[in-house]
Amino acid sequence: ARAAVPKQCQWVSAYIDVHDRLLYYVVAACEPEFGGGPIDYGTYPRQSSAYFAQSSAPVCMQHVHPGLTEDAWLLAGLRVSTDNLLGRSFRREDGATIRIGRLLIDAKWGQKTELVKQFCRRHPQGGSIVLPAMGIGLGPTRKSFSEYRREPGAVVGVNWRLAVQTGGDRVLSIDTNWWKTFAATRLAMPLGTPGGWELFGRNPKEHALFADHMTAEEPKTIVHKETGRERTIWEWKPGRPDNHYWDCLVGSAVAGSMLGASVPGVEAQPQRK
């Protein structure tokens, strides 16, 4: 059922993708070795139609918050969305209840980056549960987060890094190429495969819009040869304009990693001194 947590899952995480008209979100549950998948998704404001585009959505934040400036309705939308998500208890199949342990909010949006950082900084659970996040597509020639200069207070995980930026905000950086490849691989696993991700419900048509967002980007194989080694990555580039649920699913997986889910065979590399 929608919003039901699979029995084996220990954590629930979420991600909000910020746009001027709508906020998209995905809530995901994960097992210690990353099985699970999305258990709920949607937008703020909620739409009357099951299939819509961000650019022409019939109900947008400006309609719900008339008379406000763009910054004001974005902050109002973020406040309502985070309150709704963090106020929910998700019931697991064995009867246990789990709340969202980590909520990431997309802060990589031009002039609104500082606005999102401000919202996270001032949130009652900012810095612990609510964090701003920024995706970075690291190519094969760029150094990984574990190779960054060692900084006090920085936390490095599996292709993510939480550190204090100039200005004092703690911001999560995500290697989107790696995590999108990880998410695509999990979605492609046949139903019932250990570690695979499943969708809720029984009617595939219910997920038509979600599926289009999942396939909005296509990877390009990039091979980089260095002395003594060869590195291959999938570099992801947007195709269709609406990929927002895809970004949210990837972000919620990173949040699951922060909560304790581990990728079998992959460990967070210690920072080089």
Short mmCIF file of C-alpha atoms in Angstrom, two decimals:
data_model
loop_
_atom_site.label_atom_id
_atom_site.label_comp_id
_atom_site.label_asym_id
_atom_site.label_seq_id
_atom_site.Cartn_x
_atom_site.Cartn_y
_atom_site.Cartn_z
CA ALA A 1 0.00 0.00 0.00
CA ARG A 2 1.04 3.59 -0.49
CA ALA A 3 3.13 4.92 2.43
CA ALA A 4 3.56 1.41 3.89
CA VAL A 5 7.14 0.58 4.89
CA PRO A 6 8.43 -2.88 3.89
CA LYS A 7 9.12 -5.06 6.92
CA GLN A 8 12.88 -5.30 6.38
CA CYS A 9 13.39 -1.52 6.16
CA GLN A 10 14.84 0.38 9.10
CA TRP A 11 14.90 3.97 7.86
CA VAL A 12 12.66 6.43 6.05
CA SER A 13 14.14 9.43 4.24
CA ALA A 14 12.84 12.17 1.94
CA TYR A 15 13.98 14.77 -0.58
CA ILE A 16 12.31 17.97 -1.84
CA ASP A 17 13.07 19.40 -5.29
CA VAL A 18 12.43 23.15 -5.41
CA HIS A 19 10.87 25.02 -8.36
CA ASP A 20 9.09 28.32 -8.74
CA ARG A 21 5.67 26.76 -9.38
CA LEU A 22 5.79 23.43 -7.54
CA LEU A 23 7.73 21.52 -4.93
CA TYR A 24 8.26 17.83 -5.70
CA TYR A 25 9.01 15.26 -3.00
CA VAL A 26 9.78 11.54 -2.68
CA VAL A 27 9.69 9.52 0.53
CA ALA A 28 11.76 6.32 0.47
CA ALA A 29 12.31 3.40 2.84
CA CYS A 30 15.55 1.42 2.92
CA GLU A 31 17.05 -1.70 4.41
CA PRO A 32 20.57 -1.87 5.88
CA GLU A 33 21.86 -3.02 2.45
CA PHE A 34 19.66 -0.56 0.54
CA GLY A 35 16.69 -2.67 -0.51
CA GLY A 36 13.32 -0.93 -0.35
CA GLY A 37 12.31 1.94 -2.61
CA PRO A 38 9.91 4.88 -2.82
CA ILE A 39 6.85 4.56 -0.59
CA ASP A 40 5.23 7.91 -1.41
CA TYR A 41 5.68 10.90 -3.69
CA GLY A 42 3.81 14.02 -4.70
CA THR A 43 3.87 17.77 -5.09
CA TYR A 44 3.00 20.90 -3.19
CA PRO A 45 0.46 22.12 -4.03
CA ARG A 46 -1.30 18.85 -4.76
CA GLN A 47 -2.60 18.59 -8.33
CA SER A 48 -6.07 17.58 -9.41
CA SER A 49 -4.68 15.65 -12.38
CA ALA A 50 -2.52 12.53 -12.14
CA TYR A 51 -0.45 13.54 -15.17
CA PHE A 52 0.89 17.08 -15.62
CA ALA A 53 3.98 19.10 -16.51
CA GLN A 54 5.71 21.43 -14.09
CA SER A 55 5.48 24.34 -16.52
CA SER A 56 1.70 24.05 -16.94
CA ALA A 57 0.52 22.55 -13.65
CA PRO A 58 -3.04 23.76 -12.99
CA VAL A 59 -2.35 24.66 -9.35
CA CYS A 60 0.89 26.35 -8.33
CA MET A 61 2.21 27.96 -5.15
CA GLN A 62 1.34 31.44 -6.37
CA HIS A 63 -2.33 30.40 -6.53
CA VAL A 64 -2.30 28.88 -3.04
CA HIS A 65 -0.51 31.89 -1.52
CA PRO A 66 -1.98 34.91 -3.36
CA GLY A 67 -0.53 38.33 -2.77
CA LEU A 68 2.91 37.05 -1.79
CA THR A 69 6.19 37.62 -3.58
CA GLU A 70 8.02 34.66 -5.10
CA ASP A 71 10.42 34.30 -2.16
CA ALA A 72 7.52 34.45 0.27
CA TRP A 73 5.47 31.76 -1.44
CA LEU A 74 8.54 29.54 -1.79
CA LEU A 75 9.22 29.80 1.94
CA ALA A 76 5.54 29.19 2.69
CA GLY A 77 5.56 26.12 0.46
CA LEU A 78 8.72 24.77 2.07
CA ARG A 79 7.29 25.31 5.53
CA VAL A 80 4.04 23.49 4.74
CA SER A 81 5.84 20.65 2.94
CA THR A 82 8.43 20.02 5.66
CA ASP A 83 5.77 20.22 8.40
CA ASN A 84 3.62 17.69 6.57
CA LEU A 85 6.48 15.27 5.89
CA LEU A 86 8.14 15.44 9.29
CA GLY A 87 4.79 15.25 11.05
CA ARG A 88 3.91 11.90 9.48
CA SER A 89 4.44 8.46 11.02
CA PHE A 90 4.89 5.67 8.48
CA ARG A 91 3.59 2.24 9.45
CA ARG A 92 5.78 -0.75 8.77
CA GLU A 93 4.31 -4.09 7.69
CA ASP A 94 5.01 -5.57 11.14
CA GLY A 95 3.11 -2.75 12.86
CA ALA A 96 6.08 -0.60 13.89
CA THR A 97 6.02 3.12 13.09
CA ILE A 98 8.93 5.04 11.58
CA ARG A 99 9.35 8.75 11.04
CA ILE A 100 11.54 10.49 8.49
CA GLY A 101 15.10 10.51 9.78
CA ARG A 102 16.65 12.78 7.16
CA LEU A 103 15.03 15.34 4.86
CA LEU A 104 17.19 16.93 2.16
CA ILE A 105 16.12 20.02 0.21
CA ASP A 106 17.55 20.94 -3.19
CA ALA A 107 19.49 24.18 -2.85
CA LYS A 108 21.14 24.30 -6.28
CA TRP A 109 18.84 26.75 -7.96
CA GLY A 110 20.56 29.97 -8.99
CA GLN A 111 19.33 33.02 -7.10
CA LYS A 112 17.22 30.91 -4.71
CA THR A 113 20.17 28.96 -3.32
CA GLU A 114 20.64 31.34 -0.39
CA LEU A 115 16.89 31.30 0.28
CA VAL A 116 16.85 27.52 0.65
CA LYS A 117 19.97 27.58 2.83
CA GLN A 118 18.31 30.19 5.02
CA PHE A 119 15.17 28.06 5.37
CA CYS A 120 17.19 25.00 6.40
CA ARG A 121 19.37 27.02 8.77
CA ARG A 122 16.35 28.47 10.59
CA HIS A 123 14.28 25.28 10.64
CA PRO A 124 13.83 23.84 14.17
CA GLN A 125 15.44 20.60 12.96
CA GLY A 126 17.94 22.26 10.66
CA GLY A 127 21.42 20.74 10.75
CA SER A 128 20.18 17.46 12.19
CA ILE A 129 17.25 16.22 10.09
CA VAL A 130 16.72 19.03 7.56
CA LEU A 131 19.72 19.87 5.36
CA PRO A 132 20.30 21.74 2.08
CA ALA A 133 21.76 19.60 -0.70
CA MET A 134 23.55 20.38 -3.95
CA GLY A 135 24.23 17.91 -6.73
CA ILE A 136 27.57 17.92 -8.54
CA GLY A 137 28.18 15.77 -11.60
CA LEU A 138 31.73 14.59 -10.97
CA GLY A 139 33.36 13.46 -14.19
CA PRO A 140 36.15 10.87 -14.44
CA THR A 141 38.85 13.55 -14.36
CA ARG A 142 37.60 15.24 -11.19
CA LYS A 143 38.70 14.13 -7.76
CA SER A 144 36.25 12.35 -5.50
CA PHE A 145 34.95 13.90 -2.29
CA SER A 146 37.31 11.71 -0.26
CA GLU A 147 40.24 13.48 -1.96
CA TYR A 148 39.11 16.97 -0.94
CA ARG A 149 41.21 18.94 1.54
CA ARG A 150 40.56 17.80 5.09
CA GLU A 151 38.36 20.30 6.93
CA PRO A 152 37.21 20.39 10.57
CA GLY A 153 33.68 19.05 10.93
CA ALA A 154 33.39 17.66 7.41
CA VAL A 155 31.72 14.26 7.06
CA VAL A 156 32.43 12.14 3.99
CA GLY A 157 30.21 9.21 3.03
CA VAL A 158 29.73 7.10 -0.09
CA ASN A 159 30.08 9.75 -2.79
CA TRP A 160 28.59 12.50 -0.63
CA ARG A 161 30.16 15.13 1.61
CA LEU A 162 28.65 17.27 4.35
CA ALA A 163 30.76 20.33 5.09
CA VAL A 164 30.56 23.96 6.14
CA GLN A 165 30.59 26.31 3.18
CA THR A 166 31.65 29.94 3.05
CA GLY A 167 29.02 31.77 5.05
CA GLY A 168 28.71 29.13 7.74
CA ASP A 169 25.98 26.87 6.28
CA ARG A 170 26.37 23.10 6.46
CA VAL A 171 25.57 21.86 2.93
CA LEU A 172 25.52 18.34 1.56
CA SER A 173 27.31 17.82 -1.76
CA ILE A 174 26.24 14.80 -3.83
CA ASP A 175 28.08 13.10 -6.69
CA THR A 176 24.99 12.85 -8.88
CA ASN A 177 26.58 10.73 -11.61
CA TRP A 178 27.42 7.99 -9.12
CA TRP A 179 24.10 8.10 -7.25
CA LYS A 180 21.98 8.24 -10.40
CA THR A 181 23.79 5.19 -11.71
CA PHE A 182 23.18 3.47 -8.37
CA ALA A 183 19.46 4.35 -8.43
CA ALA A 184 19.00 3.24 -12.04
CA THR A 185 20.65 -0.10 -11.26
CA ARG A 186 18.34 -0.68 -8.28
CA LEU A 187 15.24 0.14 -10.30
CA ALA A 188 16.29 -2.22 -13.09
CA MET A 189 16.52 -5.27 -10.84
CA PRO A 190 13.75 -7.87 -11.44
CA LEU A 191 11.01 -7.91 -8.82
CA GLY A 192 12.07 -9.94 -5.81
CA THR A 193 15.81 -9.52 -6.34
CA PRO A 194 17.57 -8.77 -3.02
CA GLY A 195 18.48 -5.09 -2.92
CA GLY A 196 16.06 -4.08 -5.67
CA TRP A 197 13.61 -1.20 -5.38
CA GLU A 198 9.86 -1.70 -5.70
CA LEU A 199 6.97 0.69 -6.28
CA PHE A 200 3.82 0.57 -4.18
CA GLY A 201 0.36 -0.34 -5.48
CA ARG A 202 -0.86 -2.78 -8.13
CA ASN A 203 -1.79 -0.54 -11.06
CA PRO A 204 1.20 0.44 -13.24
CA LYS A 205 -0.79 3.34 -14.73
CA GLU A 206 -0.74 4.98 -11.31
CA HIS A 207 2.99 5.57 -11.81
CA ALA A 208 2.89 6.85 -15.41
CA LEU A 209 4.16 10.33 -14.53
CA PHE A 210 6.69 8.98 -12.06
CA ALA A 211 8.02 6.54 -14.68
CA ASP A 212 8.45 9.35 -17.21
CA HIS A 213 10.50 11.30 -14.68
CA MET A 214 12.60 8.19 -13.98
CA THR A 215 13.49 7.91 -17.68
CA ALA A 216 13.92 11.63 -18.37
CA GLU A 217 17.71 11.33 -18.44
CA GLU A 218 20.01 9.03 -20.36
CA PRO A 219 23.53 8.09 -19.31
CA LYS A 220 26.55 8.46 -21.53
CA THR A 221 29.50 6.15 -20.91
CA ILE A 222 32.69 8.09 -20.28
CA VAL A 223 36.07 6.32 -20.15
CA HIS A 224 39.13 8.09 -18.78
CA LYS A 225 42.57 6.52 -18.91
CA GLU A 226 45.32 7.51 -16.52
CA THR A 227 48.71 6.06 -15.81
CA GLY A 228 48.14 2.63 -14.39
CA ARG A 229 44.33 2.76 -14.28
CA GLU A 230 41.20 3.23 -16.31
CA ARG A 231 38.03 4.77 -14.91
CA THR A 232 34.56 4.44 -16.45
CA ILE A 233 31.47 6.34 -15.32
CA TRP A 234 27.95 7.01 -16.52
CA GLU A 235 27.45 10.71 -17.07
CA TRP A 236 23.77 11.69 -16.80
CA LYS A 237 22.29 14.50 -18.89
CA PRO A 238 18.66 15.70 -18.81
CA GLY A 239 16.56 14.86 -21.85
CA ARG A 240 12.92 15.58 -21.14
CA PRO A 241 12.33 18.77 -19.15
CA ASP A 242 10.63 17.12 -16.16
CA ASN A 243 13.03 14.91 -14.19
CA HIS A 244 12.03 16.12 -10.73
CA TYR A 245 10.85 12.86 -9.17
CA TRP A 246 14.06 11.29 -10.47
CA ASP A 247 16.14 13.90 -8.65
CA CYS A 248 14.04 13.35 -5.54
CA LEU A 249 14.45 9.58 -5.61
CA VAL A 250 18.22 9.90 -6.01
CA GLY A 251 18.36 12.45 -3.18
CA SER A 252 16.27 10.29 -0.86
CA ALA A 253 18.72 7.43 -1.48
CA VAL A 254 21.62 9.64 -0.41
CA ALA A 255 19.64 10.55 2.72
CA GLY A 256 19.26 6.82 3.38
CA SER A 257 23.02 6.43 3.12
CA MET A 258 23.45 9.20 5.69
CA LEU A 259 21.10 7.34 8.05
CA GLY A 260 23.14 4.15 7.89
CA ALA A 261 22.25 2.15 4.79
CA SER A 262 25.36 0.67 3.18
CA VAL A 263 26.12 -0.27 -0.41
CA PRO A 264 27.40 -3.88 -0.47
CA GLY A 265 30.99 -3.91 -1.64
CA VAL A 266 31.38 -0.13 -1.36
CA GLU A 267 32.73 1.68 1.67
CA ALA A 268 33.11 5.36 2.35
CA GLN A 269 36.75 6.13 1.68
CA PRO A 270 38.65 7.87 4.46
CA GLN A 271 39.89 11.34 3.65
CA ARG A 272 43.51 11.58 2.62
CA LYS A 273 45.69 13.48 5.04
#
